[in-house]
Amino acid sequence: MIRSVVRGFGAALPKRVVTNREMEDIVDTSDDWIVQRTGIRQRYIAGEGETTSSLGDAAARAALDNAGLTVADIDLIICATSTPDNTFPATAVKIQNMLGMSHGFAFDVQAVCTGFVYAVTTADAYIRGGLAKRVLVIGAETFSRILDWNDRTTCVLFGDGAGALILEGVESKGTTDDRGILAASLRSDGAHRDKLYVDGGPSSTGTVGKLRMEGREVFKHAVGMITDVIQAVFDSTGTTPDQLDWLVPHQANRRIIDASAKKLDIPPEKVVITVDLHGNTSAASIPLAIATAASDGRIKEGDLVMLEAMGGGFTWGAVLLRW
Ligand code: UT7
């Protein structure tokens, strides 16, 4: 069978770092509160000229370099984002053009913080279905542009950035020893859409809108939803938490990550944490965390890696892959 194997990874961050101390000048908050409640110490905020597409383009170029490939080798670009440059065309199409690619096709996936998990799963389906051989999967966001900077309950939590993976179809044995994507579990439930949403849009208000979140409500559901999909992926592959080398979670809140890992008996030393550095970068958080742990030598060829995310919608999902 064909498996979608990771050929390369890349990341990009805006130039400007904003520390928790600097957030104290913007809203009534404290470094202590932010660190204790979320684990976040700083975030990167896009400046003038930095956009979702420019960050996505930079992450894509880094992934191509890392893989030793050029755009000529790519058939499809999928960009997971909830903060596109424009309502349309897709940011993926803009990035395609920025990369100098005029063949193949490109589209966006919108599943908020679960966007990268959905995008990787979509890329895998296109590869296994024979519609693409190599897919550039990008998660890119500029959430700073949809934050209400007067709302301390949300503006301290999010940051901007992008990450990318290149997936390639490789003939494989069909066992869990194969490299590549082994299984996924995706879920959504629109009954929860009012707990985390943007209060504008082209068809409702004709405005872009700002992010609104009932943090406590999201928190209440997060651990159960995350651990359910991870367990579903373990069950469907006959693998177990002790076989896992790395859990790469969506980086929303350190407490959610720690509680999810604990519930599944995954020890803290196997969990990749970047929320302290990047804050919550939505669809960019998993590929940024992957790029961090793969470039510092933690994630190595042959390692069993679980990705998971939960976010607005609600959407949630997990992907198991062998690096
Ligand atoms: O990525 C998509 C998924 N999103 C998430 O996973 C986010 C999930 N939710 C969370 O991570 C947490 O609920 C938060 C970090 C958003 C909040 O943590 P919490 O422990 O649930 O705090 P809380 O909302 O219960 O607020 C506790 C107190 C409140 O004061 P009172 O009512 O107890 O007097 C808030 O007003 O903390 C106050 N507070 C703040 N204080 C200082 C809220 N935001 C801040 C702030 N600085 N920035």
Coordinates of C-alpha atoms and ligand atoms in Angstrom, one line a residue:
M1 CA 0.0 0.0 0.0
I2 CA 0.9 3.7 -0.3
R3 CA 1.9 5.6 2.8
S4 CA 2.3 9.3 3.1
V5 CA 5.9 9.8 4.4
V6 CA 7.3 13.0 5.8
R7 CA 10.1 14.2 3.5
G8 CA 10.7 17.6 5.1
F9 CA 9.6 20.2 7.6
G10 CA 9.9 24.0 8.0
A11 CA 8.8 26.9 10.2
A12 CA 8.6 30.6 10.1
L13 CA 7.9 33.2 12.8
P14 CA 7.3 37.0 12.7
K15 CA 10.2 39.2 13.7
R16 CA 8.6 40.7 16.8
V17 CA 8.5 38.8 20.1
V18 CA 5.9 40.1 22.7
T19 CA 6.6 38.9 26.3
N20 CA 4.0 38.5 29.0
R21 CA 5.6 41.6 30.7
E22 CA 4.7 43.6 27.5
M23 CA 1.2 42.3 27.6
E24 CA 0.9 43.9 31.1
D25 CA 1.1 47.3 29.3
I26 CA -1.8 46.4 27.0
V27 CA -4.4 44.8 29.3
D28 CA -4.9 44.2 33.1
T29 CA -2.9 41.0 33.3
S30 CA 0.3 39.6 34.8
D31 CA 3.2 37.4 33.8
D32 CA 2.3 35.1 36.8
W33 CA -1.3 34.7 35.8
I34 CA -0.5 33.9 32.1
V35 CA 2.3 31.4 33.0
Q36 CA 0.3 29.6 35.7
R37 CA -3.0 29.4 33.8
T38 CA -1.5 28.6 30.3
G39 CA 2.3 28.0 30.3
I40 CA 2.7 30.9 27.8
R41 CA 5.8 33.1 28.3
Q42 CA 5.9 34.9 25.0
R43 CA 4.3 35.0 21.5
Y44 CA 5.3 36.3 18.1
I45 CA 3.2 39.0 16.6
A46 CA 3.1 39.8 12.8
G47 CA 4.2 43.4 11.9
E48 CA 3.7 45.5 8.8
G49 CA 4.2 43.4 5.7
E50 CA 4.0 40.1 7.6
T51 CA 0.9 38.2 6.6
T52 CA -0.4 34.6 6.7
S53 CA 0.8 34.1 3.2
S54 CA 4.3 35.5 3.8
L55 CA 4.7 33.4 6.9
G56 CA 3.3 30.3 5.0
D57 CA 5.6 31.0 2.1
A58 CA 8.7 31.2 4.4
A59 CA 7.8 28.0 6.1
A60 CA 7.2 26.2 2.8
R61 CA 10.6 27.3 1.5
A62 CA 12.2 26.0 4.6
A63 CA 10.4 22.7 4.2
L64 CA 11.5 22.4 0.5
D65 CA 15.1 23.1 1.5
N66 CA 14.9 20.6 4.3
A67 CA 13.6 17.9 1.9
G68 CA 16.1 18.8 -0.8
L69 CA 13.1 19.4 -3.2
T70 CA 11.9 22.3 -5.4
V71 CA 8.3 23.3 -6.2
A72 CA 8.7 21.3 -9.4
D73 CA 8.4 18.2 -7.2
I74 CA 5.1 19.3 -5.5
D75 CA 1.7 18.5 -7.0
L76 CA -0.6 20.0 -4.3
I77 CA -0.5 22.7 -1.6
I78 CA -2.9 22.6 1.3
C79 CA -2.9 25.5 3.7
A80 CA -4.7 25.2 7.0
T81 CA -5.7 28.6 8.2
S82 CA -8.5 30.6 9.8
T83 CA -6.8 33.9 9.1
P84 CA -6.5 34.0 5.3
D85 CA -5.0 37.0 3.6
N86 CA -8.4 37.5 1.8
T87 CA -11.8 35.9 2.0
F88 CA -10.8 34.4 -1.4
P89 CA -8.8 33.3 -3.3
A90 CA -7.3 30.7 -0.9
T91 CA -4.1 31.6 0.8
A92 CA -2.7 28.3 -0.5
V93 CA -3.1 29.7 -4.1
K94 CA -1.3 32.9 -3.1
I95 CA 1.5 30.9 -1.6
Q96 CA 1.6 28.7 -4.7
N97 CA 2.2 31.9 -6.8
M98 CA 4.8 33.3 -4.3
L99 CA 6.7 30.0 -4.6
G100 CA 6.7 30.4 -8.4
M101 CA 4.6 27.3 -8.9
S102 CA 2.1 27.3 -11.8
H103 CA 1.4 23.6 -12.1
G104 CA -0.7 21.4 -9.8
F105 CA -3.4 22.8 -7.5
A106 CA -3.8 24.4 -4.1
F107 CA -6.6 25.0 -1.6
D108 CA -7.2 26.0 2.1
V109 CA -8.6 23.9 4.9
Q110 CA -10.4 25.7 7.7
A111 CA -10.8 23.7 10.9
V112 CA -9.4 26.4 13.3
C113 CA -6.9 24.9 15.7
T114 CA -7.5 21.4 14.3
G115 CA -6.7 22.7 10.8
F116 CA -3.3 21.1 10.5
V117 CA -4.6 17.7 11.6
Y118 CA -7.4 17.9 9.0
A119 CA -5.0 19.2 6.4
V120 CA -2.5 16.3 6.9
T121 CA -5.3 13.8 6.8
T122 CA -6.6 15.4 3.6
A123 CA -3.2 15.3 2.0
D124 CA -2.9 11.6 3.0
A125 CA -6.2 10.9 1.3
Y126 CA -5.1 12.6 -1.9
I127 CA -1.8 10.7 -1.9
R128 CA -3.4 7.3 -1.2
G129 CA -6.1 8.1 -3.7
G130 CA -3.5 8.7 -6.4
L131 CA -4.4 12.3 -7.0
A132 CA -1.0 13.6 -5.8
K133 CA 2.5 12.2 -5.2
R134 CA 3.9 15.0 -3.1
V135 CA 1.9 17.5 -1.0
L136 CA 3.1 20.6 0.7
V137 CA 1.0 20.9 3.9
I138 CA 1.1 24.3 5.6
G139 CA -0.4 25.6 8.8
A140 CA -0.2 29.4 8.8
E141 CA -1.9 32.0 11.0
T142 CA -2.0 35.7 12.0
F143 CA -4.5 35.4 14.9
S144 CA -3.2 38.8 16.2
R145 CA -5.3 40.4 13.5
I146 CA -8.6 38.9 14.8
L147 CA -8.0 39.5 18.5
D148 CA -9.8 42.0 20.6
W149 CA -6.8 43.7 22.2
N150 CA -9.1 45.0 25.0
D151 CA -10.1 41.5 26.0
R152 CA -7.6 40.1 28.5
T153 CA -9.3 36.7 28.5
T154 CA -8.3 36.1 24.9
C155 CA -5.6 38.5 23.7
V156 CA -2.9 37.0 26.0
L157 CA -3.3 33.5 24.6
F158 CA -2.6 33.7 20.8
G159 CA 0.3 34.3 18.5
D160 CA 1.3 34.3 14.9
G161 CA 3.5 31.9 12.9
A162 CA 3.6 29.1 10.3
G163 CA 4.9 25.6 9.8
A164 CA 5.0 23.1 6.9
L165 CA 5.5 19.5 6.1
I166 CA 6.1 17.8 2.8
L167 CA 4.4 14.4 2.5
E168 CA 5.3 11.9 -0.2
G169 CA 3.6 8.7 -1.3
V170 CA 5.9 5.7 -0.8
E171 CA 5.1 2.0 -1.5
S172 CA 5.0 0.3 1.9
K173 CA 4.2 -3.1 3.6
G174 CA 1.0 -1.9 5.3
T175 CA 2.2 -2.6 8.9
T176 CA 2.6 -0.2 11.8
D177 CA 6.4 -0.5 11.2
D178 CA 6.0 1.5 8.0
R179 CA 7.1 5.1 7.9
G180 CA 4.4 7.6 7.2
I181 CA 0.8 8.3 8.3
L182 CA -0.6 5.2 9.9
A183 CA -4.1 6.3 11.0
A184 CA -6.2 9.3 11.9
S185 CA -9.4 10.1 13.8
L186 CA -11.3 13.3 12.9
R187 CA -14.3 14.7 14.7
S188 CA -16.5 17.9 14.8
D189 CA -19.6 19.0 16.5
G190 CA -21.2 22.3 15.5
A191 CA -23.4 22.3 18.6
H192 CA -20.4 23.9 20.4
R193 CA -19.8 26.6 17.7
D194 CA -20.7 29.5 20.1
K195 CA -18.0 28.7 22.6
L196 CA -15.1 29.7 20.3
Y197 CA -15.9 31.7 17.2
V198 CA -15.3 35.0 15.3
D199 CA -18.1 37.4 15.5
G200 CA -18.0 38.5 11.9
G201 CA -17.8 37.1 8.4
P202 CA -18.6 37.9 4.7
S203 CA -22.1 36.3 4.8
S204 CA -23.3 37.4 8.2
T205 CA -22.0 40.9 9.1
G206 CA -19.8 41.7 6.1
T207 CA -16.9 42.4 8.5
V208 CA -13.9 40.4 9.5
G209 CA -14.9 40.2 13.2
K210 CA -13.0 39.4 16.4
L211 CA -12.3 36.1 18.2
R212 CA -14.6 35.3 21.1
M213 CA -14.1 32.5 23.5
E214 CA -15.7 31.0 26.6
G215 CA -12.3 29.7 27.8
R216 CA -13.6 27.7 30.8
E217 CA -16.2 26.0 28.6
V218 CA -13.6 25.0 26.0
F219 CA -11.3 23.8 28.7
K220 CA -14.0 21.6 30.2
H221 CA -14.4 19.7 26.9
A222 CA -10.8 19.7 25.7
V223 CA -9.2 16.8 27.6
G224 CA -12.0 14.3 27.1
M225 CA -12.2 15.1 23.3
I226 CA -8.4 15.0 22.8
T227 CA -8.0 11.7 24.7
D228 CA -10.9 10.1 22.9
V229 CA -9.5 10.6 19.4
I230 CA -6.0 9.6 20.5
Q231 CA -7.4 6.4 22.0
A232 CA -9.4 5.8 18.8
V233 CA -6.1 6.0 16.8
F234 CA -4.3 3.7 19.2
D235 CA -7.2 1.2 19.0
S236 CA -7.5 1.3 15.2
T237 CA -3.8 0.5 14.8
G238 CA -3.3 -1.9 17.7
T239 CA -0.6 0.4 19.1
T240 CA -0.3 1.5 22.7
P241 CA 0.9 4.7 24.5
D242 CA 4.1 3.0 25.7
Q243 CA 5.1 2.5 22.1
L244 CA 4.8 6.2 21.4
D245 CA 8.1 8.2 21.0
W246 CA 6.5 11.7 20.8
L247 CA 3.2 13.3 21.5
V248 CA 3.0 16.6 19.5
P249 CA -0.1 18.3 20.8
H250 CA -1.8 21.5 19.6
Q251 CA -0.3 24.2 21.9
A252 CA -3.2 26.0 23.4
N253 CA -2.7 25.5 27.1
R254 CA 0.0 23.6 29.1
R255 CA -2.6 22.4 31.6
I256 CA -4.7 20.8 28.8
I257 CA -1.6 19.2 27.3
D258 CA -0.4 17.8 30.7
A259 CA -3.8 16.5 31.7
S260 CA -4.3 14.8 28.4
A261 CA -0.9 13.1 28.5
K262 CA -1.5 12.0 32.1
K263 CA -4.8 10.5 31.3
L264 CA -3.2 8.4 28.5
D265 CA -0.1 7.5 30.6
I266 CA 2.2 9.3 28.3
P267 CA 5.2 10.5 30.3
P268 CA 6.0 14.3 30.2
E269 CA 9.4 13.7 28.6
K270 CA 7.7 12.3 25.5
V271 CA 5.6 15.4 25.1
V272 CA 6.7 18.3 22.8
I273 CA 5.9 21.7 24.4
T274 CA 6.3 25.0 22.5
V275 CA 3.3 26.9 24.0
D276 CA 5.8 28.8 26.2
L277 CA 7.6 30.2 23.2
H278 CA 4.8 30.6 20.6
G279 CA 1.5 30.9 22.5
N280 CA -1.5 29.4 20.7
T281 CA -0.9 29.8 17.0
S282 CA -4.0 27.7 16.0
A283 CA -3.3 25.7 12.8
A284 CA 0.4 26.6 12.9
S285 CA 1.1 25.2 16.4
I286 CA 1.6 21.6 15.5
P287 CA 3.9 22.1 12.5
L288 CA 5.8 24.7 14.5
A289 CA 6.2 22.2 17.3
I290 CA 7.2 19.4 14.9
A291 CA 9.8 21.7 13.3
T292 CA 11.2 22.6 16.7
A293 CA 11.5 19.0 17.9
A294 CA 12.8 17.6 14.6
S295 CA 15.4 20.3 14.1
D296 CA 16.8 19.9 17.6
G297 CA 17.1 16.2 17.0
R298 CA 14.4 14.9 19.3
I299 CA 12.1 13.5 16.6
K300 CA 14.2 11.0 14.6
E301 CA 13.6 8.6 11.7
G302 CA 11.5 5.7 12.8
D303 CA 9.9 7.4 15.8
L304 CA 6.2 6.9 16.4
V305 CA 4.6 10.3 16.7
M306 CA 1.0 11.3 17.7
L307 CA -0.4 14.6 16.6
E308 CA -3.6 16.0 18.3
A309 CA -5.7 19.1 18.3
M310 CA -9.0 20.5 19.4
G311 CA -10.5 23.9 18.6
G312 CA -13.3 26.0 17.3
G313 CA -16.4 24.3 15.9
F314 CA -15.7 22.2 18.0
T315 CA -13.3 20.3 15.8
W316 CA -10.9 17.7 17.1
G317 CA -8.6 15.0 15.8
A318 CA -5.5 12.9 16.0
V319 CA -3.0 11.5 13.5
L320 CA -0.5 8.7 14.2
L321 CA 2.6 8.7 12.0
R322 CA 6.0 7.1 11.9
W323 CA 8.7 9.7 11.2
Ligands
UT7_1 O1 -6.9 26.5 20.8 C1 -8.3 26.3 20.8 C2 -8.7 25.8 22.1 N1 -8.7 26.8 23.1 C3 -8.3 26.4 24.3 O2 -8.0 25.3 24.5 C4 -8.5 27.4 25.4 C5 -9.1 26.7 26.6 N2 -9.3 27.5 27.8 C6 -8.2 27.8 28.5 O3 -7.1 27.6 28.2 C7 -8.5 28.5 29.8 O4 -9.8 28.4 30.2 C8 -8.0 30.0 29.9 C9 -6.5 30.1 29.9 C10 -8.6 30.7 28.7 C11 -8.5 30.6 31.2 O5 -8.0 29.9 32.3 P1 -9.0 29.4 33.5 O6 -8.3 28.8 34.5 O7 -10.2 28.7 32.8 O8 -9.5 30.9 34.0 P2 -11.0 31.5 34.1 O9 -11.5 31.8 32.8 O10 -11.8 30.6 35.0 O11 -10.6 32.8 34.8 C12 -10.1 32.9 36.2 C13 -10.0 34.3 36.6 C14 -11.2 35.2 36.3 O12 -11.4 36.1 37.4 P3 -12.5 35.8 38.5 O13 -13.8 35.7 37.7 O14 -12.1 34.5 39.1 O15 -12.4 36.9 39.4 C15 -10.8 36.0 35.1 O16 -11.4 37.2 35.0 O17 -8.9 34.9 35.9 C16 -9.3 36.2 35.3 N3 -8.6 36.4 34.1 C17 -7.4 37.0 34.0 N4 -6.6 37.5 34.9 C18 -5.4 38.0 34.6 C19 -9.0 36.0 32.8 N5 -8.0 36.4 31.9 C20 -7.0 37.0 32.7 C21 -5.8 37.6 32.3 N6 -5.0 38.1 33.3 N7 -5.3 37.6 31.0

